[in-house]
């Protein structure tokens, strides 16, 4: 979501006449789009922006700004204002479209500008975007989240759910297709509740069907799906819409019902396993990925063992694994029995170790198969090798000419690794 917002920011800046540089020394404006979902990225922002103090002293005309989720937090903003006195501009997640105006104000007055809105209001349409990639694109279909999982800061910094209209989404996707984009990823914190706030009765499954009709688009992906809201209708669509890729990212977070209840996830382990079963029946060969957290307050050894056994039972293709991180203002921060850091670390190593073994096994089962790959670029370590993604969202490396970048090709898998596959063009 932040990456997509950055594309809008870059689009707005280009309209204002800015060009882009990789070197901070050459920049007239340095803008950090921040995440606050865990503590680590926040720490990095303080570190990196702190270091710009020297540059700012050498080049007083330089404008430094921080936007996104960090300044959107009521408790963090005053800390940032004090700890980062050389930062000229702060704005949040709801007023990205106001960036040109805020920059004009700084240029006109030379004063620090801070503008944080409490509420997103209706989605703002018609904003430009500068995307890096010519053949795949993120498309935001909804903003915000209504779920309030007890560990999560997102609903506080991104506001309530607001869906874009199907017309606005389809317009954007048609324009992307006309510009040569082949793959779109539909974005929302919980795409399964798309449309619930709209007048029309289009739901997410209907939206997928509409996007499937757009000529030129060849692959459709989406993220993220909350297990509690996945409908039978959607599961059927996954199996029947030809452009919708055989991949579902379905964050489980934990395998213990005690922990799931205190996380306010509103489903049980048994329910999750039922969904997995249904999805695998409807879409043979689908790859399943997930998010899992360890060290949620009160997580006992037995609870953690439930997470390991769920991971084994499902056999995810891969998983993003996280150590629970306290977020100010969320209910879990106030819970008793916070898990000691050493225990959290020990658990995450165990979890990663198990998942790696499973990922490798699942990849090994693909050796000898033929897959469709969207070629994304040359491999960083060997320019004779291309890299791309299967419909199941797996990375494949294979020898080939750079002319194929942006094309869909057929590849035979010859070798499996934990994180990627190696293949040969057919
Ligand atoms: N600590 C650790 N991980 C978190 N996530 C969300 N909030 C926290 C937190 N406080 C993880 C969840 C979510 C992913 C995007 O980030 O697993 O699915
Ligand atoms: Fe956070 Fe839960 Fe919303 Fe996902 S569904 S963004 S974890 S509150």
Short mmCIF file of C-alpha atoms and ligand atoms in Angstrom, two decimals:
data_model
loop_
_atom_site.label_atom_id
_atom_site.label_comp_id
_atom_site.label_asym_id
_atom_site.label_seq_id
_atom_site.Cartn_x
_atom_site.Cartn_y
_atom_site.Cartn_z
CA UNK A 1 0.00 0.00 0.00
CA UNK A 2 2.82 2.38 0.84
CA UNK A 3 4.62 1.53 -2.38
CA UNK A 4 1.47 2.37 -4.32
CA UNK A 5 1.16 5.65 -2.42
CA UNK A 6 4.77 6.43 -3.33
CA UNK A 7 3.87 6.01 -7.00
CA UNK A 8 1.19 8.68 -6.55
CA UNK A 9 3.64 10.95 -4.74
CA UNK A 10 6.16 10.53 -7.56
CA UNK A 11 3.41 11.25 -10.11
CA UNK A 12 2.46 14.46 -8.30
CA UNK A 13 6.09 15.56 -8.05
CA UNK A 14 6.70 14.91 -11.75
CA UNK A 15 3.65 17.09 -12.54
CA UNK A 16 5.28 19.78 -10.43
CA UNK A 17 8.39 19.59 -12.60
CA UNK A 18 10.59 17.48 -10.31
CA UNK A 19 12.93 14.81 -11.65
CA UNK A 20 14.39 11.99 -9.56
CA UNK A 21 17.84 11.11 -8.29
CA UNK A 22 19.32 8.23 -6.30
CA UNK A 23 21.79 10.51 -4.58
CA UNK A 24 20.66 12.53 -1.52
CA UNK A 25 23.44 15.06 -2.19
CA UNK A 26 21.84 16.00 -5.53
CA UNK A 27 18.30 16.28 -4.18
CA UNK A 28 16.31 19.48 -3.53
CA UNK A 29 13.62 17.44 -1.80
CA UNK A 30 13.97 14.23 0.22
CA UNK A 31 10.69 12.63 1.21
CA UNK A 32 10.33 9.53 3.41
CA UNK A 33 7.09 7.57 3.00
CA UNK A 34 6.93 5.67 6.29
CA UNK A 35 5.44 2.45 7.67
CA UNK A 36 4.57 1.91 11.34
CA UNK A 37 3.27 -1.66 11.34
CA UNK A 38 6.27 -2.77 13.42
CA UNK A 39 8.89 -0.99 15.50
CA UNK A 40 11.96 -1.78 13.38
CA UNK A 41 11.09 0.30 10.31
CA UNK A 42 10.26 3.20 12.61
CA UNK A 43 13.67 2.98 14.23
CA UNK A 44 15.29 3.06 10.80
CA UNK A 45 13.45 6.25 9.88
CA UNK A 46 14.77 8.04 12.98
CA UNK A 47 18.27 6.77 12.15
CA UNK A 48 18.28 7.65 8.47
CA UNK A 49 16.48 10.99 8.70
CA UNK A 50 18.63 11.89 11.71
CA UNK A 51 21.72 11.48 9.54
CA UNK A 52 20.40 14.02 7.02
CA UNK A 53 20.99 16.79 9.56
CA UNK A 54 24.54 17.26 8.24
CA UNK A 55 23.40 17.52 4.64
CA UNK A 56 20.71 20.01 5.61
CA UNK A 57 23.34 22.16 7.37
CA UNK A 58 25.44 22.22 4.16
CA UNK A 59 22.47 22.87 1.91
CA UNK A 60 19.87 25.00 3.72
CA UNK A 61 17.50 25.08 0.69
CA UNK A 62 17.01 21.32 0.92
CA UNK A 63 13.46 20.32 1.89
CA UNK A 64 13.15 17.17 4.01
CA UNK A 65 9.72 15.62 4.49
CA UNK A 66 8.17 12.64 6.26
CA UNK A 67 4.80 11.29 5.24
CA UNK A 68 2.68 8.15 5.53
CA UNK A 69 1.78 6.11 8.56
CA UNK A 70 4.34 7.27 11.13
CA UNK A 71 3.28 10.93 11.40
CA UNK A 72 -0.35 9.79 11.16
CA UNK A 73 -0.01 8.32 14.70
CA UNK A 74 -1.26 10.80 17.25
CA UNK A 75 1.35 9.78 19.83
CA UNK A 76 4.30 9.60 17.44
CA UNK A 77 3.90 12.96 15.71
CA UNK A 78 4.97 15.14 18.67
CA UNK A 79 8.00 12.87 19.21
CA UNK A 80 8.98 13.26 15.56
CA UNK A 81 8.51 17.03 15.60
CA UNK A 82 10.90 17.26 18.52
CA UNK A 83 13.47 14.62 17.60
CA UNK A 84 13.78 15.69 13.96
CA UNK A 85 14.01 19.50 14.06
CA UNK A 86 15.56 19.65 10.56
CA UNK A 87 12.47 18.11 8.91
CA UNK A 88 10.42 20.74 7.06
CA UNK A 89 7.30 18.82 6.09
CA UNK A 90 5.01 16.29 7.78
CA UNK A 91 1.85 14.91 6.25
CA UNK A 92 -0.14 11.71 6.71
CA UNK A 93 -1.93 9.00 4.75
CA UNK A 94 -5.12 10.97 4.02
CA UNK A 95 -3.74 14.05 2.27
CA UNK A 96 -1.18 12.84 -0.25
CA UNK A 97 -3.02 14.79 -2.96
CA UNK A 98 -2.20 18.00 -1.05
CA UNK A 99 1.57 17.58 -1.47
CA UNK A 100 1.99 20.22 -4.24
CA UNK A 101 0.14 22.81 -2.13
CA UNK A 102 2.19 21.94 0.97
CA UNK A 103 5.44 22.31 -0.95
CA UNK A 104 4.33 25.69 -2.31
CA UNK A 105 3.61 26.79 1.23
CA UNK A 106 7.12 25.83 2.41
CA UNK A 107 8.68 27.58 -0.56
CA UNK A 108 6.60 30.71 0.04
CA UNK A 109 7.05 30.99 3.82
CA UNK A 110 10.25 29.04 4.55
CA UNK A 111 8.41 27.62 7.55
CA UNK A 112 7.80 24.08 8.71
CA UNK A 113 4.49 22.66 7.45
CA UNK A 114 2.58 19.97 9.38
CA UNK A 115 -0.74 18.76 8.01
CA UNK A 116 -2.37 15.57 9.30
CA UNK A 117 -6.05 14.88 8.59
CA UNK A 118 -8.05 12.63 10.92
CA UNK A 119 -10.26 11.18 8.28
CA UNK A 120 -9.81 10.00 4.71
CA UNK A 121 -13.23 10.95 3.35
CA UNK A 122 -14.17 9.76 -0.12
CA UNK A 123 -11.28 8.26 -2.12
CA UNK A 124 -9.63 10.99 -4.21
CA UNK A 125 -9.69 10.09 -7.90
CA UNK A 126 -7.71 11.26 -10.91
CA UNK A 127 -4.31 11.50 -9.22
CA UNK A 128 -1.27 10.84 -11.38
CA UNK A 129 1.07 7.91 -10.71
CA UNK A 130 4.64 7.31 -11.74
CA UNK A 131 5.15 3.56 -11.85
CA UNK A 132 8.55 1.87 -12.19
CA UNK A 133 7.34 -1.12 -14.11
CA UNK A 134 5.78 -1.04 -17.61
CA UNK A 135 4.05 -4.41 -17.55
CA UNK A 136 2.76 -4.93 -14.01
CA UNK A 137 0.96 -2.50 -11.73
CA UNK A 138 -0.62 -2.16 -8.31
CA UNK A 139 -4.19 -0.85 -8.28
CA UNK A 140 -5.71 0.24 -4.98
CA UNK A 141 -9.33 -0.87 -4.80
CA UNK A 142 -10.05 0.26 -1.24
CA UNK A 143 -8.49 2.22 1.57
CA UNK A 144 -8.54 1.59 5.32
CA UNK A 145 -9.56 -1.30 7.53
CA UNK A 146 -12.48 -1.99 9.90
CA UNK A 147 -11.08 -5.05 11.64
CA UNK A 148 -9.08 -3.83 14.59
CA UNK A 149 -6.99 -6.95 15.13
CA UNK A 150 -5.71 -6.29 18.64
CA UNK A 151 -2.02 -6.06 17.66
CA UNK A 152 -2.45 -3.87 14.60
CA UNK A 153 -1.95 -0.14 14.09
CA UNK A 154 -3.31 -0.03 10.53
CA UNK A 155 -6.95 0.93 11.30
CA UNK A 156 -5.66 3.87 13.38
CA UNK A 157 -3.44 5.25 10.61
CA UNK A 158 -5.41 4.31 7.50
CA UNK A 159 -8.95 4.97 8.75
CA UNK A 160 -12.16 3.04 8.03
CA UNK A 161 -12.85 1.06 4.86
CA UNK A 162 -13.56 3.18 1.80
CA UNK A 163 -13.98 1.40 -1.51
CA UNK A 164 -13.26 3.04 -4.84
CA UNK A 165 -16.13 2.67 -7.29
CA UNK A 166 -15.92 -0.17 -9.82
CA UNK A 167 -15.99 2.48 -12.59
CA UNK A 168 -12.93 4.30 -11.23
CA UNK A 169 -11.04 1.03 -10.77
CA UNK A 170 -11.91 -0.26 -14.25
CA UNK A 171 -10.98 3.06 -15.85
CA UNK A 172 -7.55 2.88 -14.23
CA UNK A 173 -7.06 -0.74 -15.30
CA UNK A 174 -8.18 -0.06 -18.89
CA UNK A 175 -5.69 2.80 -19.08
CA UNK A 176 -2.96 0.56 -17.72
CA UNK A 177 -3.83 -2.15 -20.26
CA UNK A 178 -3.71 0.43 -23.07
CA UNK A 179 -0.23 1.38 -21.88
CA UNK A 180 0.89 -2.27 -22.13
CA UNK A 181 0.41 -3.48 -18.57
CA UNK A 182 -0.23 -7.24 -18.46
CA UNK A 183 -0.55 -7.93 -14.74
CA UNK A 184 -2.50 -6.04 -12.10
CA UNK A 185 -2.47 -6.59 -8.35
CA UNK A 186 -5.61 -5.30 -6.65
CA UNK A 187 -4.76 -3.82 -3.26
CA UNK A 188 -6.70 -3.40 -0.04
CA UNK A 189 -6.11 -4.24 3.63
CA UNK A 190 -8.97 -6.69 3.28
CA UNK A 191 -10.12 -6.98 -0.33
CA UNK A 192 -12.81 -9.49 0.69
CA UNK A 193 -14.90 -6.72 2.16
CA UNK A 194 -14.64 -4.62 -1.01
CA UNK A 195 -17.87 -2.78 -1.85
CA UNK A 196 -19.64 -3.18 1.49
CA UNK A 197 -19.56 0.60 1.92
CA UNK A 198 -20.75 1.39 -1.64
CA UNK A 199 -24.31 2.09 -2.83
CA UNK A 200 -24.04 -0.54 -5.56
CA UNK A 201 -24.05 -4.23 -4.63
CA UNK A 202 -20.81 -5.08 -6.41
CA UNK A 203 -18.71 -7.29 -4.14
CA UNK A 204 -15.10 -8.40 -4.57
CA UNK A 205 -16.02 -11.52 -6.56
CA UNK A 206 -18.05 -9.32 -8.97
CA UNK A 207 -15.16 -6.89 -9.27
CA UNK A 208 -12.78 -9.72 -10.19
CA UNK A 209 -15.19 -10.78 -12.91
CA UNK A 210 -15.24 -7.24 -14.32
CA UNK A 211 -11.46 -6.94 -14.28
CA UNK A 212 -11.22 -10.34 -15.95
CA UNK A 213 -13.05 -8.83 -18.94
CA UNK A 214 -10.52 -6.04 -19.55
CA UNK A 215 -8.73 -6.72 -22.87
CA UNK A 216 -4.94 -6.77 -22.63
CA UNK A 217 -4.79 -7.68 -18.95
CA UNK A 218 -3.49 -11.23 -18.70
CA UNK A 219 -2.97 -11.79 -15.00
CA UNK A 220 -4.92 -10.64 -11.97
CA UNK A 221 -3.59 -10.86 -8.43
CA UNK A 222 -4.96 -9.41 -5.21
CA UNK A 223 -3.89 -8.87 -1.63
CA UNK A 224 -4.79 -9.11 1.23
CA UNK A 225 -7.65 -11.48 2.10
CA UNK A 226 -8.95 -11.80 5.64
CA UNK A 227 -9.96 -15.45 6.19
CA UNK A 228 -13.17 -14.49 8.01
CA UNK A 229 -14.53 -12.69 4.93
CA UNK A 230 -13.66 -15.11 2.15
CA UNK A 231 -16.93 -16.21 0.52
CA UNK A 232 -17.83 -19.40 -1.32
CA UNK A 233 -18.67 -17.20 -4.29
CA UNK A 234 -15.11 -15.82 -4.30
CA UNK A 235 -13.62 -19.29 -3.99
CA UNK A 236 -15.62 -20.39 -7.03
CA UNK A 237 -14.46 -17.32 -8.99
CA UNK A 238 -10.83 -18.15 -8.18
CA UNK A 239 -11.37 -21.47 -9.89
CA UNK A 240 -13.26 -20.18 -12.90
CA UNK A 241 -11.87 -16.76 -13.95
CA UNK A 242 -9.06 -17.47 -16.39
CA UNK A 243 -6.93 -14.40 -15.64
CA UNK A 244 -7.05 -14.71 -11.86
CA UNK A 245 -3.76 -16.30 -10.84
CA UNK A 246 -3.55 -19.53 -8.84
CA UNK A 247 -2.23 -17.91 -5.69
CA UNK A 248 -3.92 -16.89 -2.47
CA UNK A 249 -2.24 -14.91 0.28
CA UNK A 250 -4.30 -15.73 3.37
CA UNK A 251 -2.75 -14.43 6.60
CA UNK A 252 -3.37 -16.89 9.43
CA UNK A 253 -1.29 -15.09 12.13
CA UNK A 254 -1.43 -18.01 14.63
CA UNK A 255 -2.50 -21.63 14.94
CA UNK A 256 -3.89 -21.54 18.46
CA UNK A 257 -7.55 -20.68 19.03
CA UNK A 258 -6.67 -18.94 22.31
CA UNK A 259 -4.27 -16.64 20.55
CA UNK A 260 -6.58 -16.07 17.56
CA UNK A 261 -9.37 -15.04 19.95
CA UNK A 262 -7.18 -12.55 21.79
CA UNK A 263 -5.91 -11.24 18.46
CA UNK A 264 -9.56 -10.51 17.59
CA UNK A 265 -9.20 -12.40 14.32
CA UNK A 266 -12.79 -13.75 14.46
CA UNK A 267 -12.04 -17.23 13.08
CA UNK A 268 -10.75 -20.48 14.51
CA UNK A 269 -7.96 -22.78 13.40
CA UNK A 270 -10.62 -25.29 12.27
CA UNK A 271 -12.40 -22.67 10.16
CA UNK A 272 -9.12 -21.63 8.53
CA UNK A 273 -8.29 -25.24 7.67
CA UNK A 274 -11.76 -25.65 6.17
CA UNK A 275 -11.19 -22.64 3.89
CA UNK A 276 -7.83 -24.04 2.80
CA UNK A 277 -9.50 -27.32 1.92
CA UNK A 278 -12.25 -25.60 -0.10
CA UNK A 279 -9.76 -23.39 -1.94
CA UNK A 280 -7.55 -26.35 -2.84
CA UNK A 281 -10.56 -28.26 -4.17
CA UNK A 282 -11.73 -25.31 -6.27
CA UNK A 283 -8.27 -24.41 -7.60
CA UNK A 284 -5.99 -27.43 -8.00
CA UNK A 285 -2.31 -26.50 -7.80
CA UNK A 286 -3.00 -23.15 -6.11
CA UNK A 287 -0.13 -21.79 -4.05
CA UNK A 288 -0.92 -20.59 -0.57
CA UNK A 289 1.10 -18.02 1.30
CA UNK A 290 0.50 -16.45 4.68
CA UNK A 291 1.59 -14.07 7.43
CA UNK A 292 2.42 -15.56 10.84
CA UNK A 293 3.31 -13.84 14.06
CA UNK A 294 5.14 -15.30 17.05
CA UNK A 295 5.29 -13.97 20.60
CA UNK A 296 1.82 -12.44 20.81
CA UNK A 297 1.13 -11.59 24.51
CA UNK A 298 0.27 -14.74 26.47
CA UNK A 299 1.44 -17.12 23.71
CA UNK A 300 2.44 -20.28 25.63
CA UNK A 301 4.68 -23.11 24.43
CA UNK A 302 1.50 -25.07 23.68
CA UNK A 303 0.04 -22.17 21.66
CA UNK A 304 3.24 -21.91 19.65
CA UNK A 305 3.20 -25.68 19.08
CA UNK A 306 -0.28 -25.15 17.58
CA UNK A 307 1.17 -22.65 15.12
CA UNK A 308 3.90 -25.11 14.10
CA UNK A 309 1.37 -27.90 13.64
CA UNK A 310 -0.91 -25.66 11.55
CA UNK A 311 2.02 -24.66 9.33
CA UNK A 312 2.78 -28.34 8.84
CA UNK A 313 -0.83 -29.28 8.22
CA UNK A 314 -1.43 -26.58 5.59
CA UNK A 315 1.97 -26.80 3.92
CA UNK A 316 2.21 -23.16 2.83
CA UNK A 317 4.31 -22.39 -0.24
CA UNK A 318 5.90 -19.58 1.72
CA UNK A 319 5.21 -17.36 4.70
CA UNK A 320 6.09 -13.91 5.96
CA UNK A 321 7.02 -14.45 9.59
CA UNK A 322 7.06 -11.70 12.20
CA UNK A 323 8.00 -11.23 15.80
CA UNK A 324 5.13 -9.50 17.61
CA UNK A 325 6.00 -5.85 18.06
CA UNK A 326 4.26 -3.61 20.61
CA UNK A 327 2.33 -0.77 18.97
CA UNK A 328 1.23 2.15 21.14
CA UNK A 329 -2.53 2.62 21.21
CA UNK A 330 -3.40 -0.98 20.27
CA UNK A 331 -5.13 -3.24 22.85
CA UNK A 332 -2.44 -5.97 22.74
CA UNK A 333 0.14 -3.52 24.10
CA UNK A 334 -1.85 -3.40 27.36
CA UNK A 335 -2.17 -7.19 27.70
CA UNK A 336 -0.44 -9.02 30.54
CA UNK A 337 2.15 -11.75 29.89
CA UNK A 338 4.22 -10.07 27.19
CA UNK A 339 6.57 -12.74 25.85
CA UNK A 340 10.30 -12.20 26.60
CA UNK A 341 12.47 -11.25 23.59
CA UNK A 342 14.65 -14.40 23.83
CA UNK A 343 11.56 -16.61 23.67
CA UNK A 344 10.21 -14.68 20.67
CA UNK A 345 13.55 -15.08 18.88
CA UNK A 346 13.80 -18.77 19.64
CA UNK A 347 10.27 -19.27 18.30
CA UNK A 348 10.78 -17.34 15.09
CA UNK A 349 13.94 -19.36 14.28
CA UNK A 350 12.01 -22.57 14.80
CA UNK A 351 9.13 -21.34 12.64
CA UNK A 352 11.38 -20.13 9.81
CA UNK A 353 13.29 -23.37 9.87
CA UNK A 354 10.11 -25.42 9.54
CA UNK A 355 8.65 -23.19 6.81
CA UNK A 356 11.89 -23.27 4.80
CA UNK A 357 11.80 -27.05 4.75
CA UNK A 358 8.19 -27.01 3.60
CA UNK A 359 8.84 -24.33 0.93
CA UNK A 360 11.71 -26.40 -0.47
CA UNK A 361 9.58 -29.53 -0.55
CA UNK A 362 6.75 -27.77 -2.35
CA UNK A 363 9.15 -26.30 -4.87
CA UNK A 364 10.81 -29.69 -5.43
CA UNK A 365 7.41 -31.10 -6.41
CA UNK A 366 7.43 -28.68 -9.36
CA UNK A 367 10.65 -30.00 -10.93
CA UNK A 368 9.83 -31.33 -14.40
CA UNK A 369 6.65 -29.24 -14.74
CA UNK A 370 6.03 -26.52 -17.34
CA UNK A 371 4.98 -23.10 -16.11
CA UNK A 372 4.08 -19.69 -17.53
CA UNK A 373 6.48 -16.94 -16.41
CA UNK A 374 6.10 -13.17 -16.70
CA UNK A 375 9.70 -12.06 -17.26
CA UNK A 376 10.56 -9.22 -14.88
CA UNK A 377 14.21 -8.51 -15.54
CA UNK A 378 17.78 -9.75 -15.52
CA UNK A 379 19.02 -11.53 -12.43
CA UNK A 380 21.08 -9.23 -10.20
CA UNK A 381 23.87 -11.76 -9.76
CA UNK A 382 24.11 -13.01 -13.38
CA UNK A 383 22.97 -10.84 -16.31
CA UNK A 384 22.59 -13.88 -18.60
CA UNK A 385 19.85 -15.14 -16.33
CA UNK A 386 16.34 -13.75 -16.41
CA UNK A 387 14.01 -13.66 -13.47
CA UNK A 388 10.23 -13.71 -13.44
CA UNK A 389 7.14 -14.98 -11.63
CA UNK A 390 4.86 -17.92 -12.24
CA UNK A 391 1.10 -17.48 -11.93
CA UNK A 392 1.56 -19.10 -8.51
CA UNK A 393 3.82 -16.18 -7.50
CA UNK A 394 7.03 -18.20 -7.44
CA UNK A 395 10.31 -16.70 -8.66
CA UNK A 396 11.93 -18.54 -11.57
CA UNK A 397 15.47 -17.97 -12.88
CA UNK A 398 16.37 -19.14 -16.39
CA UNK A 399 18.88 -18.32 -19.12
CA UNK A 400 17.49 -16.04 -21.84
CA UNK A 401 17.80 -12.80 -23.75
CA UNK A 402 16.82 -9.49 -22.16
CA UNK A 403 14.43 -8.89 -25.11
CA UNK A 404 12.03 -11.16 -23.26
CA UNK A 405 11.60 -8.75 -20.35
CA UNK A 406 7.89 -7.95 -20.01
CA UNK A 407 6.83 -11.07 -21.99
CA UNK A 408 4.96 -14.18 -20.90
CA UNK A 409 7.05 -17.27 -21.69
CA UNK A 410 6.86 -21.00 -21.06
CA UNK A 411 9.58 -22.47 -18.86
CA UNK A 412 10.40 -26.00 -17.78
CA UNK A 413 11.47 -26.28 -14.13
CA UNK A 414 14.76 -28.14 -13.72
CA UNK A 415 15.80 -27.33 -10.16
CA UNK A 416 14.17 -26.22 -6.93
CA UNK A 417 15.53 -24.03 -4.15
CA UNK A 418 13.84 -22.75 -0.98
CA UNK A 419 13.07 -19.28 -2.35
CA UNK A 420 13.12 -19.84 -6.10
CA UNK A 421 13.04 -22.26 -9.01
CA UNK A 422 15.52 -22.68 -11.85
CA UNK A 423 14.24 -23.42 -15.34
CA UNK A 424 14.84 -23.54 -19.09
CA UNK A 425 12.88 -21.81 -21.82
CA UNK A 426 10.71 -24.17 -23.80
N1 LIG B 1 3.76 -6.94 15.30
C1 LIG B 1 4.23 -7.85 14.42
N2 LIG B 1 3.66 -8.08 13.23
C2 LIG B 1 2.56 -7.35 12.90
N3 LIG B 1 1.78 -7.37 11.83
C3 LIG B 1 0.80 -6.45 11.98
N4 LIG B 1 0.94 -5.84 13.17
C4 LIG B 1 2.02 -6.39 13.79
C5 LIG B 1 2.66 -6.20 15.03
N5 LIG B 1 2.20 -5.32 15.93
C6 LIG B 1 1.99 -8.31 10.72
C7 LIG B 1 0.75 -9.18 10.48
C8 LIG B 1 0.18 -8.63 9.21
C9 LIG B 1 1.44 -8.15 8.51
C10 LIG B 1 1.21 -7.18 7.41
O1 LIG B 1 2.20 -7.57 9.53
O2 LIG B 1 1.19 -10.51 10.32
O3 LIG B 1 -0.53 -9.60 8.47
FE1 LIG B 2 -4.42 -4.97 10.59
FE2 LIG B 2 -6.24 -6.89 11.00
FE3 LIG B 2 -6.81 -4.79 9.40
FE4 LIG B 2 -5.03 -6.63 8.57
S1 LIG B 2 -7.23 -7.00 8.98
S2 LIG B 2 -4.81 -4.38 8.47
S3 LIG B 2 -4.03 -7.20 10.50
S4 LIG B 2 -6.44 -4.73 11.61
#
